[in-house]
Amino acid sequence: MTLLTTSADTARGLLTGDRYRAELDDGRELYLNGERVADPARHPAFRPAVDALADLLDLQHDPAHRDLLTYADPGSGRRLARAYQPPRTLEELRLQRRSAEFWHANALGQHGRSPAFMASIAVGVYDFRHRLEASRPGFGAHAEAWYRYCAGNDLVLSHALGDPQIDRSADPVDDPDLALRVLEENDRGIVVRGAKQLTTLAPLAHEVLVYLSASFTQRRGEQFVVWFALPLNTPGLVTLCREPLGAEPWGHAHPLGARYDEQDAMLFFDDVLVPWDRVFLLRDADLARTGLARINAWSAYIGHVRYRERLRTLLATATLVAESIGVDGFRNVQEDLGRLASYAELTELFLDAAEARAAVTDGGLLAPGDTAASRVWSAEVADSAVDVLRRIGASGLLMQPTENDLAHPRLRPLLDRYMRGRGIGAERKSRLLRLAWELTGDGFGQRQHLYELVHRGDLARNRINLFKRYDQSDVRRRLEEFVAAPPPSRIAVPSVPREEHP
């Protein structure tokens, strides 16, 4: 299936799981371990993750969840995914949050690039359309048409921001391969060459939105400044996958990795033609810089919903592990669990604050308040959050029997005797401790943790930007007035004669 057009006439409405699987078989140039993958929905490395997404998409059609997960589009009358709804009121914004909470609870907070997350960025592009149109006539219309096409077809999206790690100390103007660039403009569109990393969910998505990360600077030539969107089966677009993290070597099940490994990929643009109706911004660095925060206002908010659920999953797992080995009454363990509980509670408060500070944009939508400080905080506590579960599980995370071990007649009596827990049998305890290991120690757990550290952008840069725009003017004025004059004269205290003792 080729999805190059953005015509409203092609709208197919809400995705079903089966339609999603079928649409991934679109002839894309996808590679894993040196081999081309014809259909990711059928490939054993991707099938469990595709099925997990398909199950979530099917929930949109369940009458019990229909009003939460979908809405009636006033323009077409069709039901569309709630995540694609442009919020204009506080109630609509909160419905987006509750819808995302439902999705992320079902995925235990492990889907960083859920369809809800990327749909909110498409909403941001739609909201920014007037500014794009002012930059170059037609670009705003392209952005709006693309948004409506994605929403009308309930597309699963990915986005690509980062440049390849070749030489971060060099300037792309001197070595053009360091960043994706525009080679030419012609009657049909623009031709781009280069690569983008790290494109999470690309192997399992319909389309990719390409724009610039916060690390791009004024030093870049205008040929590197571009926003566009393309189907992942576009000719010349090559997707290279990393090692899958849900494999089951030696009988160890990895249910989280299998179902929720979103895959991260390199995208290679080998002189790819981007049709004009897919180009949203070109050669306008100032607008690209302004637009980055604007189009991600809603995704940052939805990202906090996901992080809250991840923290809740870590807390509940840590509590169950502590109970299973009889340390839940220890003061130091309770303190650690309390710290993790405070993280989950603070994330909830950050979401409430974003809603309380929500404001209408110049595009007419209601955007959550700035989440910059809470995003910095989230990255800062990521190590501590995982470490709580790691410390409580300790060495038990390293050695747990497999399902085949539990089924072995020679081993089972030994496991029941020596690998049971407090009030919990060896079979249940082993599954619980393996879940904790998957959250903290194996390839999937380490990937998820690294994701928390890097996906919000460079932490040092974010701190610096936060410092630079934090308004200190009032306090500075009062302090400067305070230190401008000499302090008051010291009040003399009369001396008291020392009492003499014989």
Short mmCIF file of C-alpha atoms in Angstrom, two decimals:
data_model
loop_
_atom_site.label_atom_id
_atom_site.label_comp_id
_atom_site.label_asym_id
_atom_site.label_seq_id
_atom_site.Cartn_x
_atom_site.Cartn_y
_atom_site.Cartn_z
CA MET A 1 0.00 0.00 0.00
CA THR A 2 1.41 3.42 -0.96
CA LEU A 3 0.34 6.40 1.13
CA LEU A 4 1.83 9.34 -0.76
CA THR A 5 -1.36 11.30 -1.28
CA THR A 6 -2.86 13.56 1.36
CA SER A 7 -6.26 13.72 -0.27
CA ALA A 8 -9.16 13.76 2.16
CA ASP A 9 -11.00 11.40 -0.18
CA THR A 10 -8.72 8.55 0.90
CA ALA A 11 -9.68 8.72 4.60
CA ARG A 12 -10.41 5.26 5.98
CA GLY A 13 -11.18 6.18 9.57
CA LEU A 14 -10.06 4.44 12.74
CA LEU A 15 -7.49 1.71 12.41
CA THR A 16 -8.24 -1.85 13.36
CA GLY A 17 -5.51 -4.24 14.36
CA ASP A 18 -5.92 -6.26 11.18
CA ARG A 19 -5.82 -3.21 8.93
CA TYR A 20 -2.70 -1.99 10.72
CA ARG A 21 -0.94 -5.32 10.12
CA ALA A 22 -1.93 -5.34 6.46
CA GLU A 23 -0.75 -1.76 5.86
CA LEU A 24 2.75 -2.53 7.14
CA ASP A 25 3.19 -4.83 4.15
CA ASP A 26 3.82 -1.86 1.86
CA GLY A 27 7.09 -2.64 0.09
CA ARG A 28 9.27 -0.52 2.37
CA GLU A 29 13.04 -1.05 2.27
CA LEU A 30 13.55 -2.40 5.79
CA TYR A 31 16.66 -4.25 6.95
CA LEU A 32 17.46 -6.34 10.03
CA ASN A 33 20.74 -8.16 10.56
CA GLY A 34 21.80 -7.78 6.94
CA GLU A 35 18.54 -9.12 5.51
CA ARG A 36 15.60 -7.28 3.98
CA VAL A 37 12.33 -7.73 5.87
CA ALA A 38 9.39 -8.05 3.50
CA ASP A 39 6.57 -7.70 6.03
CA PRO A 40 7.31 -6.61 9.62
CA ALA A 41 3.90 -7.79 10.84
CA ARG A 42 4.85 -11.38 9.99
CA HIS A 43 8.53 -11.30 10.95
CA PRO A 44 9.23 -13.04 14.30
CA ALA A 45 11.38 -10.13 15.51
CA PHE A 46 8.54 -7.63 15.09
CA ARG A 47 5.32 -9.63 15.21
CA PRO A 48 4.76 -9.52 19.02
CA ALA A 49 5.26 -5.74 19.10
CA VAL A 50 2.97 -5.27 16.09
CA ASP A 51 0.35 -7.44 17.80
CA ALA A 52 0.60 -5.37 21.00
CA LEU A 53 -0.03 -2.18 19.04
CA ALA A 54 -2.82 -3.87 17.10
CA ASP A 55 -4.52 -4.89 20.36
CA LEU A 56 -4.44 -1.28 21.55
CA LEU A 57 -5.85 -0.04 18.25
CA ASP A 58 -8.70 -2.54 18.48
CA LEU A 59 -9.70 -1.08 21.85
CA GLN A 60 -10.84 2.04 20.00
CA HIS A 61 -13.69 -0.02 18.56
CA ASP A 62 -14.83 -1.45 21.91
CA PRO A 63 -18.08 0.30 22.93
CA ALA A 64 -16.81 0.39 26.53
CA HIS A 65 -13.89 2.64 25.52
CA ARG A 66 -15.23 4.38 22.42
CA ASP A 67 -16.02 7.74 24.00
CA LEU A 68 -12.67 7.90 25.80
CA LEU A 69 -10.42 6.80 22.94
CA THR A 70 -12.25 8.45 20.03
CA TYR A 71 -14.22 11.58 19.21
CA ALA A 72 -16.63 12.73 16.53
CA ASP A 73 -14.83 14.98 14.06
CA PRO A 74 -17.08 18.03 13.56
CA GLY A 75 -15.94 18.46 9.96
CA SER A 76 -16.50 14.95 8.63
CA GLY A 77 -18.73 13.40 11.28
CA ARG A 78 -16.38 10.38 11.43
CA ARG A 79 -15.01 8.92 14.65
CA LEU A 80 -11.29 9.70 14.92
CA ALA A 81 -8.66 8.80 17.49
CA ARG A 82 -8.81 11.03 20.55
CA ALA A 83 -5.06 11.63 20.31
CA TYR A 84 -5.61 13.45 17.00
CA GLN A 85 -8.20 15.85 18.45
CA PRO A 86 -7.00 19.49 18.43
CA PRO A 87 -7.85 20.60 21.99
CA ARG A 88 -9.62 23.94 22.24
CA THR A 89 -10.95 23.64 25.79
CA LEU A 90 -9.53 22.42 29.08
CA GLU A 91 -11.95 19.51 29.06
CA GLU A 92 -10.68 18.40 25.63
CA LEU A 93 -7.10 18.66 26.87
CA ARG A 94 -7.92 16.56 29.92
CA LEU A 95 -9.67 14.00 27.72
CA GLN A 96 -6.42 13.66 25.78
CA ARG A 97 -4.66 12.97 29.07
CA ARG A 98 -7.21 10.40 30.24
CA SER A 99 -7.12 8.67 26.86
CA ALA A 100 -3.32 8.50 26.97
CA GLU A 101 -3.45 7.24 30.57
CA PHE A 102 -5.65 4.36 29.42
CA TRP A 103 -3.30 3.42 26.58
CA HIS A 104 -0.15 3.67 28.68
CA ALA A 105 -1.64 1.73 31.58
CA ASN A 106 -2.31 -1.12 29.15
CA ALA A 107 1.35 -0.98 28.03
CA LEU A 108 2.74 -0.58 31.60
CA GLY A 109 4.35 2.71 30.62
CA GLN A 110 6.76 1.00 28.21
CA HIS A 111 5.54 2.60 24.94
CA GLY A 112 7.57 5.80 24.70
CA ARG A 113 6.54 6.40 21.11
CA SER A 114 2.95 5.32 21.32
CA PRO A 115 0.57 6.37 18.55
CA ALA A 116 -0.90 8.86 21.05
CA PHE A 117 2.48 10.55 21.47
CA MET A 118 3.14 11.07 17.77
CA ALA A 119 -0.47 12.04 17.00
CA SER A 120 -0.04 14.93 19.44
CA ILE A 121 2.96 16.15 17.41
CA ALA A 122 0.79 16.09 14.28
CA VAL A 123 -1.65 18.26 16.23
CA GLY A 124 1.28 20.59 16.96
CA VAL A 125 2.13 20.83 13.26
CA TYR A 126 -1.50 21.68 12.53
CA ASP A 127 -1.48 24.37 15.23
CA PHE A 128 1.69 25.89 13.71
CA ARG A 129 0.26 26.03 10.19
CA HIS A 130 -0.24 29.81 10.15
CA ARG A 131 3.40 30.46 10.97
CA LEU A 132 4.49 27.98 8.31
CA GLU A 133 2.24 29.66 5.76
CA ALA A 134 3.71 33.05 6.59
CA SER A 135 7.21 31.68 6.00
CA ARG A 136 6.35 30.43 2.51
CA PRO A 137 2.92 30.43 0.87
CA GLY A 138 1.51 26.94 0.61
CA PHE A 139 3.50 25.37 3.45
CA GLY A 140 0.77 25.96 6.03
CA ALA A 141 -1.78 24.36 3.71
CA HIS A 142 0.54 21.38 3.25
CA ALA A 143 0.83 20.99 7.04
CA GLU A 144 -2.92 21.14 7.53
CA ALA A 145 -3.60 18.65 4.72
CA TRP A 146 -1.03 16.23 6.15
CA TYR A 147 -2.52 16.47 9.64
CA ARG A 148 -6.02 15.80 8.30
CA TYR A 149 -4.75 12.88 6.25
CA CYS A 150 -3.01 11.31 9.27
CA ALA A 151 -6.03 11.85 11.51
CA GLY A 152 -8.50 10.66 8.89
CA ASN A 153 -6.57 7.42 8.37
CA ASP A 154 -5.47 7.02 12.03
CA LEU A 155 -1.86 6.61 10.92
CA VAL A 156 0.86 5.34 13.24
CA LEU A 157 3.68 7.89 13.01
CA SER A 158 7.35 8.15 13.83
CA HIS A 159 9.60 11.20 13.88
CA ALA A 160 13.26 11.76 13.01
CA LEU A 161 15.24 14.63 14.52
CA GLY A 162 18.82 13.69 15.36
CA ASP A 163 21.79 13.72 13.03
CA PRO A 164 24.15 10.72 12.73
CA GLN A 165 27.02 10.51 15.21
CA ILE A 166 29.92 11.02 12.83
CA ASP A 167 31.78 14.06 14.14
CA ARG A 168 29.77 16.26 16.48
CA SER A 169 32.67 18.72 16.70
CA ALA A 170 32.53 19.51 12.97
CA ASP A 171 30.24 21.82 11.00
CA PRO A 172 27.91 20.26 8.39
CA VAL A 173 28.74 23.13 6.06
CA ASP A 174 32.27 21.68 5.83
CA ASP A 175 31.14 18.02 5.71
CA PRO A 176 27.57 17.81 4.32
CA ASP A 177 27.16 14.14 5.26
CA LEU A 178 26.98 15.19 8.92
CA ALA A 179 23.34 16.24 8.53
CA LEU A 180 20.43 15.63 6.20
CA ARG A 181 20.37 18.31 3.51
CA VAL A 182 18.39 19.54 0.53
CA LEU A 183 20.22 18.83 -2.73
CA GLU A 184 17.84 20.58 -5.08
CA GLU A 185 14.39 22.02 -5.64
CA ASN A 186 12.47 21.16 -8.79
CA ASP A 187 8.92 21.23 -10.13
CA ARG A 188 7.95 18.08 -8.26
CA GLY A 189 9.47 18.87 -4.87
CA ILE A 190 12.81 18.75 -3.08
CA VAL A 191 15.51 16.08 -3.18
CA VAL A 192 17.14 15.23 0.17
CA ARG A 193 20.24 13.22 1.05
CA GLY A 194 21.56 12.14 4.44
CA ALA A 195 20.60 10.16 7.52
CA LYS A 196 18.59 10.54 10.70
CA GLN A 197 18.93 8.82 14.05
CA LEU A 198 17.42 7.65 16.30
CA THR A 199 14.05 6.99 14.70
CA THR A 200 12.03 5.11 17.27
CA LEU A 201 9.07 3.05 15.98
CA ALA A 202 9.96 3.65 12.31
CA PRO A 203 9.87 -0.06 11.37
CA LEU A 204 6.33 -0.28 12.75
CA ALA A 205 4.96 3.07 11.56
CA HIS A 206 3.21 4.28 8.42
CA GLU A 207 4.97 7.63 8.11
CA VAL A 208 7.87 9.63 9.48
CA LEU A 209 7.91 13.35 10.27
CA VAL A 210 11.39 14.80 9.73
CA TYR A 211 12.46 18.00 11.43
CA LEU A 212 15.36 19.41 13.45
CA SER A 213 16.47 18.74 17.02
CA ALA A 214 17.37 21.51 19.45
CA SER A 215 21.09 20.88 18.82
CA PHE A 216 21.13 22.51 15.38
CA THR A 217 22.74 25.96 15.41
CA GLN A 218 23.01 29.10 13.33
CA ARG A 219 26.28 27.83 11.89
CA ARG A 220 24.39 25.51 9.60
CA GLY A 221 23.72 26.49 6.03
CA GLU A 222 20.12 26.91 5.00
CA GLN A 223 20.25 23.67 2.98
CA PHE A 224 20.08 21.75 6.27
CA VAL A 225 16.89 23.43 7.50
CA VAL A 226 13.84 21.47 6.40
CA TRP A 227 10.64 19.91 7.75
CA PHE A 228 8.75 17.27 5.79
CA ALA A 229 6.81 14.02 6.13
CA LEU A 230 6.97 10.84 4.06
CA PRO A 231 5.58 7.31 4.03
CA LEU A 232 8.22 4.82 5.09
CA ASN A 233 7.87 3.00 1.77
CA THR A 234 9.06 6.04 -0.20
CA PRO A 235 11.62 5.06 -2.89
CA GLY A 236 15.17 5.72 -1.75
CA LEU A 237 14.27 5.72 1.97
CA VAL A 238 16.16 2.89 3.70
CA THR A 239 15.37 1.78 7.29
CA LEU A 240 18.04 -0.12 9.25
CA CYS A 241 16.92 -1.74 12.53
CA ARG A 242 18.98 -2.36 15.63
CA GLU A 243 19.14 -5.72 17.40
CA PRO A 244 15.67 -6.77 18.63
CA LEU A 245 15.32 -6.92 22.41
CA GLY A 246 12.52 -9.43 22.79
CA ALA A 247 14.33 -12.63 21.81
CA GLU A 248 14.06 -15.72 24.01
CA PRO A 249 17.47 -17.41 24.11
CA TRP A 250 17.93 -20.38 26.44
CA GLY A 251 14.27 -20.50 27.42
CA HIS A 252 14.11 -17.16 29.23
CA ALA A 253 10.89 -15.38 28.35
CA HIS A 254 11.07 -11.63 27.75
CA PRO A 255 7.40 -10.62 27.60
CA LEU A 256 8.00 -6.89 28.02
CA GLY A 257 10.73 -6.77 25.40
CA ALA A 258 8.75 -8.88 22.96
CA ARG A 259 5.56 -6.84 23.23
CA TYR A 260 6.89 -3.33 23.81
CA ASP A 261 10.21 -3.12 21.99
CA GLU A 262 9.37 -0.20 19.72
CA GLN A 263 12.54 -0.66 17.67
CA ASP A 264 14.97 2.15 16.99
CA ALA A 265 16.27 2.65 13.49
CA MET A 266 18.59 4.62 11.27
CA LEU A 267 16.92 6.24 8.29
CA PHE A 268 19.01 6.74 5.15
CA PHE A 269 17.70 9.19 2.56
CA ASP A 270 19.41 8.15 -0.65
CA ASP A 271 18.49 11.14 -2.85
CA VAL A 272 14.82 10.94 -1.89
CA LEU A 273 12.23 13.06 -3.67
CA VAL A 274 9.88 14.80 -1.23
CA PRO A 275 6.78 16.06 -3.08
CA TRP A 276 5.98 19.72 -2.50
CA ASP A 277 2.75 18.91 -0.67
CA ARG A 278 4.85 17.07 1.93
CA VAL A 279 7.22 20.00 2.62
CA PHE A 280 6.26 22.20 5.59
CA LEU A 281 9.32 24.38 6.23
CA LEU A 282 12.39 25.16 4.16
CA ARG A 283 15.52 27.26 4.79
CA ASP A 284 14.01 29.24 7.70
CA ALA A 285 16.22 28.51 10.73
CA ASP A 286 14.57 31.01 13.07
CA LEU A 287 11.13 29.54 12.45
CA ALA A 288 12.47 25.99 12.87
CA ARG A 289 13.93 26.94 16.23
CA THR A 290 10.67 28.56 17.38
CA GLY A 291 8.56 25.76 15.99
CA LEU A 292 10.38 22.93 17.78
CA ALA A 293 8.89 23.79 21.16
CA ARG A 294 5.53 24.76 19.69
CA ILE A 295 4.81 21.55 17.82
CA ASN A 296 6.00 19.43 20.78
CA ALA A 297 3.92 21.20 23.45
CA TRP A 298 1.32 18.44 23.53
CA SER A 299 3.77 15.55 23.09
CA ALA A 300 5.76 16.70 26.14
CA TYR A 301 2.52 16.62 28.13
CA ILE A 302 1.59 13.15 26.83
CA GLY A 303 5.19 12.04 27.53
CA HIS A 304 4.63 12.84 31.20
CA VAL A 305 1.54 10.62 31.17
CA ARG A 306 3.69 7.77 29.91
CA TYR A 307 6.48 8.44 32.42
CA ARG A 308 3.99 8.48 35.29
CA GLU A 309 2.83 5.00 34.27
CA ARG A 310 6.42 3.76 34.02
CA LEU A 311 7.11 5.02 37.54
CA ARG A 312 3.93 3.36 38.81
CA THR A 313 5.04 0.09 37.19
CA LEU A 314 8.50 0.32 38.81
CA LEU A 315 6.93 1.10 42.19
CA ALA A 316 4.42 -1.76 42.08
CA THR A 317 7.08 -4.23 40.91
CA ALA A 318 9.49 -3.10 43.65
CA THR A 319 6.76 -3.46 46.28
CA LEU A 320 5.85 -6.98 45.12
CA VAL A 321 9.52 -8.01 45.06
CA ALA A 322 10.05 -6.61 48.58
CA GLU A 323 7.02 -8.55 49.85
CA SER A 324 8.12 -11.74 48.11
CA ILE A 325 11.48 -11.83 49.90
CA GLY A 326 10.29 -10.49 53.25
CA VAL A 327 12.02 -7.09 53.27
CA ASP A 328 8.94 -4.88 52.90
CA GLY A 329 9.00 -4.11 56.64
CA PHE A 330 12.61 -2.92 56.64
CA ARG A 331 12.90 0.82 57.26
CA ASN A 332 15.44 1.43 54.47
CA VAL A 333 13.30 -0.46 51.96
CA GLN A 334 10.20 1.50 52.91
CA GLU A 335 12.18 4.71 52.51
CA ASP A 336 13.23 3.66 49.00
CA LEU A 337 9.65 2.77 48.09
CA GLY A 338 8.53 6.12 49.47
CA ARG A 339 11.04 7.90 47.27
CA LEU A 340 9.70 6.09 44.22
CA ALA A 341 6.12 6.86 45.27
CA SER A 342 7.02 10.55 45.55
CA TYR A 343 8.34 10.49 41.97
CA ALA A 344 5.05 9.05 40.70
CA GLU A 345 3.06 11.61 42.69
CA LEU A 346 5.18 14.53 41.50
CA THR A 347 4.68 13.50 37.88
CA GLU A 348 0.93 13.64 38.50
CA LEU A 349 1.33 17.14 39.94
CA PHE A 350 3.37 18.23 36.92
CA LEU A 351 0.50 17.18 34.68
CA ASP A 352 -1.96 19.12 36.83
CA ALA A 353 0.32 22.17 36.66
CA ALA A 354 0.57 21.93 32.86
CA GLU A 355 -3.22 22.00 32.68
CA ALA A 356 -3.48 24.86 35.18
CA ARG A 357 -1.06 26.91 33.07
CA ALA A 358 -2.61 26.00 29.73
CA ALA A 359 -2.98 28.88 27.28
CA VAL A 360 -4.43 29.45 23.82
CA THR A 361 -1.80 29.60 21.07
CA ASP A 362 -1.81 31.95 18.11
CA GLY A 363 -3.00 28.91 16.13
CA GLY A 364 -6.18 28.78 18.23
CA LEU A 365 -5.56 25.60 20.22
CA LEU A 366 -5.19 25.16 23.98
CA ALA A 367 -1.62 24.12 24.73
CA PRO A 368 -0.40 22.78 28.09
CA GLY A 369 1.84 25.04 30.13
CA ASP A 370 5.60 24.81 29.74
CA THR A 371 6.95 21.44 30.94
CA ALA A 372 10.68 22.23 30.54
CA ALA A 373 11.53 22.05 34.25
CA SER A 374 9.58 18.83 34.80
CA ARG A 375 11.30 17.24 31.79
CA VAL A 376 14.68 18.09 33.31
CA TRP A 377 13.53 16.62 36.63
CA SER A 378 12.31 13.43 34.95
CA ALA A 379 15.73 12.77 33.43
CA GLU A 380 17.44 13.59 36.73
CA VAL A 381 15.47 11.01 38.74
CA ALA A 382 15.57 8.25 36.11
CA ASP A 383 18.66 6.61 37.63
CA SER A 384 17.24 6.72 41.13
CA ALA A 385 13.88 5.28 40.05
CA VAL A 386 15.43 2.20 38.46
CA ASP A 387 17.97 1.82 41.26
CA VAL A 388 15.24 1.38 43.88
CA LEU A 389 14.01 -1.80 42.19
CA ARG A 390 17.56 -2.93 41.50
CA ARG A 391 18.61 -2.55 45.15
CA ILE A 392 15.56 -4.33 46.52
CA GLY A 393 15.84 -7.27 44.13
CA ALA A 394 19.63 -7.34 44.51
CA SER A 395 21.23 -10.66 43.57
CA GLY A 396 17.83 -12.30 43.12
CA LEU A 397 17.49 -10.41 39.84
CA LEU A 398 20.46 -12.30 38.41
CA MET A 399 19.46 -15.90 39.05
CA GLN A 400 15.96 -17.13 38.34
CA PRO A 401 14.84 -20.40 36.74
CA THR A 402 13.21 -20.55 33.31
CA GLU A 403 9.82 -22.06 32.59
CA ASN A 404 11.62 -25.19 31.35
CA ASP A 405 13.55 -25.39 34.62
CA LEU A 406 10.29 -25.20 36.53
CA ALA A 407 8.86 -28.05 34.43
CA HIS A 408 11.86 -30.34 34.97
CA PRO A 409 11.07 -33.22 37.39
CA ARG A 410 14.59 -33.30 38.86
CA LEU A 411 14.81 -29.54 39.38
CA ARG A 412 11.28 -28.67 40.51
CA PRO A 413 11.53 -30.09 44.06
CA LEU A 414 14.78 -28.19 44.58
CA LEU A 415 13.27 -24.98 43.22
CA ASP A 416 10.18 -25.34 45.42
CA ARG A 417 12.38 -25.78 48.47
CA TYR A 418 15.16 -23.27 47.89
CA MET A 419 13.82 -20.66 45.47
CA ARG A 420 10.42 -19.97 46.99
CA GLY A 421 9.65 -16.69 48.72
CA ARG A 422 7.71 -15.51 51.73
CA GLY A 423 4.19 -16.70 51.08
CA ILE A 424 4.91 -17.17 47.39
CA GLY A 425 5.87 -20.27 45.43
CA ALA A 426 8.97 -20.66 43.29
CA GLU A 427 7.00 -20.46 40.03
CA ARG A 428 5.31 -17.13 40.78
CA LYS A 429 8.39 -15.67 42.43
CA SER A 430 10.62 -16.53 39.47
CA ARG A 431 8.26 -14.78 37.06
CA LEU A 432 8.12 -11.72 39.30
CA LEU A 433 11.91 -11.50 39.64
CA ARG A 434 12.37 -12.04 35.90
CA LEU A 435 9.94 -9.16 35.29
CA ALA A 436 12.04 -6.99 37.62
CA TRP A 437 15.19 -8.02 35.72
CA GLU A 438 13.56 -7.11 32.42
CA LEU A 439 12.68 -3.67 33.79
CA THR A 440 16.16 -2.97 35.11
CA GLY A 441 18.92 -5.20 33.80
CA ASP A 442 18.48 -6.98 30.47
CA GLY A 443 18.77 -5.40 27.03
CA PHE A 444 15.21 -4.14 27.02
CA GLY A 445 15.51 -2.65 30.50
CA GLN A 446 18.76 -0.92 29.65
CA ARG A 447 17.30 0.47 26.44
CA GLN A 448 14.26 1.80 28.29
CA HIS A 449 16.49 3.43 30.88
CA LEU A 450 18.77 5.01 28.27
CA TYR A 451 15.64 6.28 26.53
CA GLU A 452 14.65 8.14 29.71
CA LEU A 453 18.06 9.79 29.84
CA VAL A 454 18.24 10.96 26.22
CA HIS A 455 14.83 11.26 24.59
CA ARG A 456 14.04 14.65 26.15
CA GLY A 457 17.22 16.07 24.62
CA ASP A 458 20.61 16.93 26.05
CA LEU A 459 20.16 17.36 29.81
CA ALA A 460 22.92 19.96 30.23
CA ARG A 461 21.55 22.05 27.37
CA ASN A 462 18.03 21.80 28.79
CA ARG A 463 19.24 22.99 32.19
CA ILE A 464 21.11 25.90 30.60
CA ASN A 465 18.09 26.91 28.51
CA LEU A 466 15.88 26.72 31.58
CA PHE A 467 18.30 28.97 33.48
CA LYS A 468 18.49 31.48 30.65
CA ARG A 469 14.76 31.96 30.35
CA TYR A 470 13.83 31.75 34.02
CA ASP A 471 12.59 35.17 35.14
CA GLN A 472 14.70 36.34 38.08
CA SER A 473 14.11 40.04 37.53
CA ASP A 474 11.96 40.71 40.60
CA VAL A 475 14.19 38.90 43.08
CA ARG A 476 17.34 40.34 41.50
CA ARG A 477 15.93 43.86 41.83
CA ARG A 478 15.15 43.39 45.51
CA LEU A 479 18.54 41.86 46.24
CA GLU A 480 20.36 44.60 44.34
CA GLU A 481 18.48 47.20 46.37
CA PHE A 482 19.33 45.30 49.53
CA VAL A 483 23.08 45.30 48.84
CA ALA A 484 23.22 48.82 47.35
CA ALA A 485 23.29 50.54 50.74
CA PRO A 486 25.56 49.80 53.68
CA PRO A 487 24.03 47.66 56.40
CA PRO A 488 22.54 49.41 59.45
CA SER A 489 24.98 50.46 62.18
CA ARG A 490 25.67 47.85 64.72
CA ILE A 491 23.82 48.36 67.99
CA ALA A 492 26.28 48.52 70.85
CA VAL A 493 25.65 45.97 73.56
CA PRO A 494 26.81 47.15 77.03
CA SER A 495 29.41 44.94 78.52
CA VAL A 496 28.57 43.13 81.72
CA PRO A 497 31.35 42.99 84.31
CA ARG A 498 32.48 39.47 84.99
CA GLU A 499 31.64 38.25 88.41
CA GLU A 500 34.71 37.68 90.44
CA HIS A 501 34.94 34.60 92.56
CA PRO A 502 37.14 34.31 95.56
#
